[in-house]
Short mmCIF file of C-alpha atoms and ligand atoms in Angstrom, two decimals:
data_model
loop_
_atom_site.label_atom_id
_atom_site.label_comp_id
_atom_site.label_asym_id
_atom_site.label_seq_id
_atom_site.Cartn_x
_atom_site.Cartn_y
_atom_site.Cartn_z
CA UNK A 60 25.11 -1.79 17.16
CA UNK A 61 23.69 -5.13 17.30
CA UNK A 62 21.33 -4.29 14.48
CA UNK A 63 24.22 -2.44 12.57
CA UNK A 64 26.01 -5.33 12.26
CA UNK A 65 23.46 -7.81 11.24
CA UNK A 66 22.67 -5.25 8.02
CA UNK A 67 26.14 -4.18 7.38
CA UNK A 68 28.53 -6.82 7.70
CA UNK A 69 26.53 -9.91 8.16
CA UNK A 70 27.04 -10.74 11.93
CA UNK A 71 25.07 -11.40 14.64
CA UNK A 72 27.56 -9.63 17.53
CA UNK A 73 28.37 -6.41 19.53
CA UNK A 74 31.78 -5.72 17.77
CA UNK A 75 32.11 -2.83 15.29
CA UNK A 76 32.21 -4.21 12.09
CA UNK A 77 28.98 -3.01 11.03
CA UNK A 78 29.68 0.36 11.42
CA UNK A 79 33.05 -0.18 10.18
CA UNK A 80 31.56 -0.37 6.80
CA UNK A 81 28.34 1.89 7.60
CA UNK A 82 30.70 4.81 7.82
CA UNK A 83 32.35 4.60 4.54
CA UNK A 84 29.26 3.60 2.77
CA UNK A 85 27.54 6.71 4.08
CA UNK A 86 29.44 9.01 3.44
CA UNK A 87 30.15 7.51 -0.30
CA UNK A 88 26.17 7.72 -0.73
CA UNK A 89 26.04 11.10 0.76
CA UNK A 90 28.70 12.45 -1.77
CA UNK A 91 26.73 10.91 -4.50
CA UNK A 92 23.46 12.29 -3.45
CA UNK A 93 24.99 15.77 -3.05
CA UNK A 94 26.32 15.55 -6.56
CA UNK A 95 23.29 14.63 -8.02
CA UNK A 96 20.37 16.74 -6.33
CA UNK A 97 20.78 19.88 -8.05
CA UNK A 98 19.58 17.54 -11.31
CA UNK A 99 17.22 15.32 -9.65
CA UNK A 100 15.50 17.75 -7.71
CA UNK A 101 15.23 19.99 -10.64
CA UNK A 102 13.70 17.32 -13.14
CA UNK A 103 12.68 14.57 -10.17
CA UNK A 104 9.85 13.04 -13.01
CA UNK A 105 12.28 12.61 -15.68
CA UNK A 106 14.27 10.99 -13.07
CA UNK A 107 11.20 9.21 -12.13
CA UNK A 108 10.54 8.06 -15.82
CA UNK A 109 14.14 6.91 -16.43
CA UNK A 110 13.75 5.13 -13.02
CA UNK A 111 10.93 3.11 -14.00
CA UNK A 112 11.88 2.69 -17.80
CA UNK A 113 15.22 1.21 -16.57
CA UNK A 114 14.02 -1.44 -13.30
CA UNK A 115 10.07 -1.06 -14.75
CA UNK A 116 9.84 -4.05 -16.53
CA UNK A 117 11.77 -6.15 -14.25
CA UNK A 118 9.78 -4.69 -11.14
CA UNK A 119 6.40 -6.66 -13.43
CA UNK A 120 7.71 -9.97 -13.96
CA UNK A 121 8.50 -9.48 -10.16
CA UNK A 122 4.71 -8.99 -9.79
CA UNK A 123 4.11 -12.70 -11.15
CA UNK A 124 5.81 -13.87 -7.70
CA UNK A 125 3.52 -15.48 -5.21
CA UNK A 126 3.28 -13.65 -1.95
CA UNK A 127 4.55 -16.88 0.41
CA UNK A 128 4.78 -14.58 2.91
CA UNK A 129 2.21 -16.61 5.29
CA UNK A 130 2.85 -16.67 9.00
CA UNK A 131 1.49 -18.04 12.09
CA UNK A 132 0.39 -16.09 14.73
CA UNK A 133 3.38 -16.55 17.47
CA UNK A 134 4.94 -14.26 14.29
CA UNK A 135 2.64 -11.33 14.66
CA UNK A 136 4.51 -8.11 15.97
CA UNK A 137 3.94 -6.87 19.19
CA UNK A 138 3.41 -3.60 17.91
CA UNK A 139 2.69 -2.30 14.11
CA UNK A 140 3.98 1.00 13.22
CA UNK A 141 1.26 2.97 11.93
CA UNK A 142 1.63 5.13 9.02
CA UNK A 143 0.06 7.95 7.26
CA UNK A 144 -2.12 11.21 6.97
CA UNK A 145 -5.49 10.59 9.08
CA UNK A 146 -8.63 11.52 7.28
CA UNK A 147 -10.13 14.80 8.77
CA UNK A 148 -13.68 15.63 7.85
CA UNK A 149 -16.76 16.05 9.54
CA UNK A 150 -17.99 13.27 7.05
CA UNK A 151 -15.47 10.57 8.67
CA UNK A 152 -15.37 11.27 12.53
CA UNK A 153 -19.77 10.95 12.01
CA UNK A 154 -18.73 7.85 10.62
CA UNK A 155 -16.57 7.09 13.30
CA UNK A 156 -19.02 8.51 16.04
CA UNK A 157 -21.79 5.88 14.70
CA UNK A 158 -19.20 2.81 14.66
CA UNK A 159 -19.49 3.19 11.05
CA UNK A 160 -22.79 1.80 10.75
CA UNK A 161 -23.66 4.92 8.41
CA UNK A 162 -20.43 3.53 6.36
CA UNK A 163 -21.28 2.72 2.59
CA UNK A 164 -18.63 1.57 -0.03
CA UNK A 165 -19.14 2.30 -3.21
CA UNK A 166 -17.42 0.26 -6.15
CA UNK A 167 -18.44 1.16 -9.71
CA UNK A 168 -16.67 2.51 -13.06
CA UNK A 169 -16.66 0.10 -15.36
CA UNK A 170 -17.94 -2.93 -13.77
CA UNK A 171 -21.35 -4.69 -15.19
CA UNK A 172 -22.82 -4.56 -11.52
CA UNK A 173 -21.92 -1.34 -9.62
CA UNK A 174 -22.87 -1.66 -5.53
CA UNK A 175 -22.96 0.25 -2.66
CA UNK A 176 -22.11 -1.88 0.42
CA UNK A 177 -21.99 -1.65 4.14
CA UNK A 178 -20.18 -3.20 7.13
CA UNK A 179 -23.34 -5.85 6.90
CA UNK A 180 -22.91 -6.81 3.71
CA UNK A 181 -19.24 -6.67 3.61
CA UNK A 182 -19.29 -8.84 6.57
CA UNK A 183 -21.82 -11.26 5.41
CA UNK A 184 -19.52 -12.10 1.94
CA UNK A 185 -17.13 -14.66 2.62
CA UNK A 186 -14.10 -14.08 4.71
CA UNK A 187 -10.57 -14.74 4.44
CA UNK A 188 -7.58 -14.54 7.51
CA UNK A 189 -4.04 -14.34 6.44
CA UNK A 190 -0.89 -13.47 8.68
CA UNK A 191 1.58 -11.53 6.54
CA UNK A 192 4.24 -9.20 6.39
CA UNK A 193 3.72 -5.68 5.70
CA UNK A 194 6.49 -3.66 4.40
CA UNK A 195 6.77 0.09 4.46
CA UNK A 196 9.24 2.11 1.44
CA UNK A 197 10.34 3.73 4.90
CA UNK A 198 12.01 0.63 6.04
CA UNK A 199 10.03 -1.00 8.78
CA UNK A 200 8.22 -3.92 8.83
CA UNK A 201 5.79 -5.83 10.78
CA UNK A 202 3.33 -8.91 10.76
CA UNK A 203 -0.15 -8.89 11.35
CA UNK A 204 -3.50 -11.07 10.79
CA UNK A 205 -5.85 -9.50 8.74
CA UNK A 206 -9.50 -10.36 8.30
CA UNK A 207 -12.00 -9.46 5.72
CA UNK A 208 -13.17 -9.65 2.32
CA UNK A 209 -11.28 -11.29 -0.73
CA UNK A 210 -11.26 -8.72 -3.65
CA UNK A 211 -11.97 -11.70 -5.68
CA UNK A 212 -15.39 -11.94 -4.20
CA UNK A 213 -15.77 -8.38 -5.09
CA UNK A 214 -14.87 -9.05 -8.75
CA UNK A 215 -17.13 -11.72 -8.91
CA UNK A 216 -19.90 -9.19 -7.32
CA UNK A 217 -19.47 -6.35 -9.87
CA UNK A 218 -18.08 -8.15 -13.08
CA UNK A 219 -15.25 -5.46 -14.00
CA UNK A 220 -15.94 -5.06 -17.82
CA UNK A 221 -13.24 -6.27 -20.44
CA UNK A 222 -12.18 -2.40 -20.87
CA UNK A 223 -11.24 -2.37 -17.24
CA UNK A 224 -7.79 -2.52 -16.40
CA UNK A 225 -7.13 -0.81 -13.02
CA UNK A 226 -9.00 -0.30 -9.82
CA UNK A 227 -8.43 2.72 -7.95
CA UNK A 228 -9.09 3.17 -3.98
CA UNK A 229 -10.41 6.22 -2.95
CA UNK A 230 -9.81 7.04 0.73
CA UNK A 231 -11.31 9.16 3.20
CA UNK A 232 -7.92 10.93 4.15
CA UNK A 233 -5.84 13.29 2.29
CA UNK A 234 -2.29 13.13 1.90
CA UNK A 235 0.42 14.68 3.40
CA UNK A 236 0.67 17.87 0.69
CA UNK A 237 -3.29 18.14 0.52
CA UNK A 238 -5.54 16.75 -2.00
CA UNK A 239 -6.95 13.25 -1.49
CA UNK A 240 -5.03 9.66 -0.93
CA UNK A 241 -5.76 7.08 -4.04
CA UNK A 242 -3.81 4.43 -5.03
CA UNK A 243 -4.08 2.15 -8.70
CA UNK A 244 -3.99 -1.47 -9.15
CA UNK A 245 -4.11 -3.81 -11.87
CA UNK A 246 -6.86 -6.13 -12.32
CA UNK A 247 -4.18 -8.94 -11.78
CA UNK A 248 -2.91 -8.12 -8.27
CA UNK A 249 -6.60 -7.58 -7.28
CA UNK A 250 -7.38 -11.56 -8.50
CA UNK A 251 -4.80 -12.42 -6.26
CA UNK A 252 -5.45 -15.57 -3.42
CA UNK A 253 -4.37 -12.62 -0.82
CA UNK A 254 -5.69 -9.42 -2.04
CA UNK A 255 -8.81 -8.30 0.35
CA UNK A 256 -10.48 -5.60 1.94
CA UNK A 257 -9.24 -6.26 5.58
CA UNK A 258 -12.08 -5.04 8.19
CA UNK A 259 -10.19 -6.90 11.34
CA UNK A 260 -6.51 -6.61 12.42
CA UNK A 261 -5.22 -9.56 14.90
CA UNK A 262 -8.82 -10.66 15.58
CA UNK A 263 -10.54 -7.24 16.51
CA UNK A 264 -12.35 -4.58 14.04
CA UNK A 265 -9.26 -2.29 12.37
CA UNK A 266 -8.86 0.50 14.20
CA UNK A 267 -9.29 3.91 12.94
CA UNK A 268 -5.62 4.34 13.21
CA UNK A 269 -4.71 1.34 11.18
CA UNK A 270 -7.18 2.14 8.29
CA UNK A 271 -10.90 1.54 9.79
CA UNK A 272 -13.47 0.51 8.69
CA UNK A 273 -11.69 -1.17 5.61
CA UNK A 274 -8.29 -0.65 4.27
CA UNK A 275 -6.60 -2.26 1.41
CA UNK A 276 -4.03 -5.44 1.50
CA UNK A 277 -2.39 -6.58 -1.10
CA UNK A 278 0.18 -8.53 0.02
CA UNK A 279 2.46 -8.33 -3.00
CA UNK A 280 3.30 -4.38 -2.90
CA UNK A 281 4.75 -2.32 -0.44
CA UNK A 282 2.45 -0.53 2.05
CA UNK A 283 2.11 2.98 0.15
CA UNK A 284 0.31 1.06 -2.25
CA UNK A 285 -2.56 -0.13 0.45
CA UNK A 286 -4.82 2.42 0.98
CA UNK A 287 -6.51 3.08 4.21
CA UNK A 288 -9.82 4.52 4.79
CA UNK A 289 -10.99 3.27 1.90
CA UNK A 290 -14.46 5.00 0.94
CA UNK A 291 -14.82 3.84 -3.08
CA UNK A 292 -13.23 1.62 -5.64
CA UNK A 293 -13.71 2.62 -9.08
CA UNK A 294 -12.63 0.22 -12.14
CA UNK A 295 -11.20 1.93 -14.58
CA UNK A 296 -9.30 1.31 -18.29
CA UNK A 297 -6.74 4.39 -17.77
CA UNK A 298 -4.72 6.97 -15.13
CA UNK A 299 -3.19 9.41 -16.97
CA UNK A 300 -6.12 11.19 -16.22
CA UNK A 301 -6.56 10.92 -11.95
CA UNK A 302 -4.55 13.29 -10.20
CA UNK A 303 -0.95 13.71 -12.03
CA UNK A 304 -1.29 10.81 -13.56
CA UNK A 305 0.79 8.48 -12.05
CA UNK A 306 -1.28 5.59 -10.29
CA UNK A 307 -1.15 7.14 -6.75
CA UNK A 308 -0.62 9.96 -4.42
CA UNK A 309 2.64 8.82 -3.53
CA UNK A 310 3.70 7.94 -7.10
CA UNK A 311 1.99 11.74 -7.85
CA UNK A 312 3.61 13.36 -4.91
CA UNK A 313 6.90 11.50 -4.00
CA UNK A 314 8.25 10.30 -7.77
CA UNK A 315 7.48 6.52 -6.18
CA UNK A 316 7.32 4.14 -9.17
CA UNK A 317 3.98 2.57 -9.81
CA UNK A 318 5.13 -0.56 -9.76
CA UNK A 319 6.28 -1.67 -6.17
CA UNK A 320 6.24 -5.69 -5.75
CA UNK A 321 8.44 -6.97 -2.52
N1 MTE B 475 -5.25 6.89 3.05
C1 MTE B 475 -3.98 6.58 3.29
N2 MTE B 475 -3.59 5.28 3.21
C2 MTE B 475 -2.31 4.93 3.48
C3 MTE B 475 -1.35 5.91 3.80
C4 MTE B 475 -1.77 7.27 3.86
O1 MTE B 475 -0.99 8.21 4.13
N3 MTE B 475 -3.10 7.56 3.60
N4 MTE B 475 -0.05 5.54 4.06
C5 MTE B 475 0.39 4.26 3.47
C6 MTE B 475 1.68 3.80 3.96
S1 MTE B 475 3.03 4.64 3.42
C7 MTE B 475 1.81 2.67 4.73
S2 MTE B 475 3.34 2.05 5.12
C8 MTE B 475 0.62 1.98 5.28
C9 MTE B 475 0.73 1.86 6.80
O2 MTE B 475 -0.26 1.03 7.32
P1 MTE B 475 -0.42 0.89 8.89
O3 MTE B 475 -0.62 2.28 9.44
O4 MTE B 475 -1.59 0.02 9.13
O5 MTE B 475 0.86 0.28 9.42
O6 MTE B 475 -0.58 2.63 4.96
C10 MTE B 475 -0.64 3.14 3.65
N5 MTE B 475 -1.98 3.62 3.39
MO1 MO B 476 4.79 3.35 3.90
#
């Protein structure tokens, strides 16, 4: 109730307001949505395209915002919700069953330099520590301190050429309907002072739940946007063509826009 209220009618007390206008709101929204499903759930990507013609635009100037979001660590949660499909192949749990010294990233497409790099050498490029917010399209939240390499470091390692645009992460896991996870930047939010490949969480190694050996943070988009598991990057000028086209499995799968600033 407590919670209610602080989200609903702007008070920090037991009394009922908050579900006072919860109730109504509810059951306005659930009207709405009832009215409206037979025609979004029959063309959900035009709805999709509308969606992100219409708040699009506005959602990139968004993306010039600065991520303030640093923390210290008496902010770090307790406990971080964990979220998403875990990889399942033979190939990962060897991985696993090593400590992922058998790990190799590849990053390549069209970059002057491609590489192939392992814990050791992603280790040995310089590190960066940020405590930060992540935010999940779900509605939860939590802080933690990541650790690992800026993905500026990696553009300066592999020179993306002036045809590349976006980088896609390739991750070891599927999604939820099958078919694997991926996820598309733009060469922008991947310059960014927080962007990195984050090997530890709150001082130890990631774990395998939370995205080991690497997953992606970029602190400016909501969480469906940071892959986990990440096995390749690949620069590339275009996405029309990678899965259905629409810069992620989420964005393919779930009609999420592409663009997804906090
Ligand atoms: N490979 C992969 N990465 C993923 C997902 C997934 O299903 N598969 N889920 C995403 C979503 S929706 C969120 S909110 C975050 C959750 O990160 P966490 O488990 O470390 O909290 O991971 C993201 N990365
Ligand atoms: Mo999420």
């Amino acid at each position: 109730r407590v919670n209610l209220n602080m989200m609903w009618a702007g008070v920090d007390d037991a009394s009922w307001s908050g579900l006072l206008v919860f109730v109504p709101a509810m059951a306005l929204l659930g009207l709405i949505s009832w009215l409206a499903s037979p025609l979004t759930i029959r063309h959900a990507r035009v709805v999709q395209r509308v969606g992100t013609a219409m708040v699009g635009p506005i959602k990139g100037l968004a993306e010039w915002w600065d991520p303030k979001g640093q923390l210290t660590e008496s902010d770090i949660s307790p406990f971080m919700w964990p979220n998403g499909t875990m990889p399942k192949s033979a190939e990962f749990d060897a991985l696993v069953a090593d400590g992922f010294a058998g790990y190799r990233l590849r990053v390549g497409g069209l970059v002057d330099t491609p590489v192939v790099l392992s814990m050791d050498d992603l280790r040995a490029l310089s590190k960066q520590e940020q405590i930060t917010t992540h935010f999940c399209i779900q509605g939860w939240s939590g802080v933690a301190k990541w650790g690992g390499v800026p993905m500026r470091t990696i553009l300066d390692l592999v020179r993306p050429t002036a045809e590349a645009r976006y980088a896609v992460f390739y991750s070891f896991a599927d999604g939820g309907e099958g078919g694997r996870y991926y996820d598309v930047h733009t060469i922008g939010n991947m310059g960014h002072a927080l962007t990195m490949l984050a090997y530890e969480m709150n001082g130890a190694p990631v774990s395998v739940l939370h995205g080991a050996p690497i997953r992606l943070r970029c602190e400016n988009e909501l969480g469906f946007k940071m892959v986990k598991w990440v096995a390749a990057i690949e620069f590339v000028h275009d996405f029309a063509d990678l899965g259905a086209g629409h810069g992620g499995y989420n964005e393919d799968h779930e009609f999420y826009g592409y663009r997804m600033p906090i």
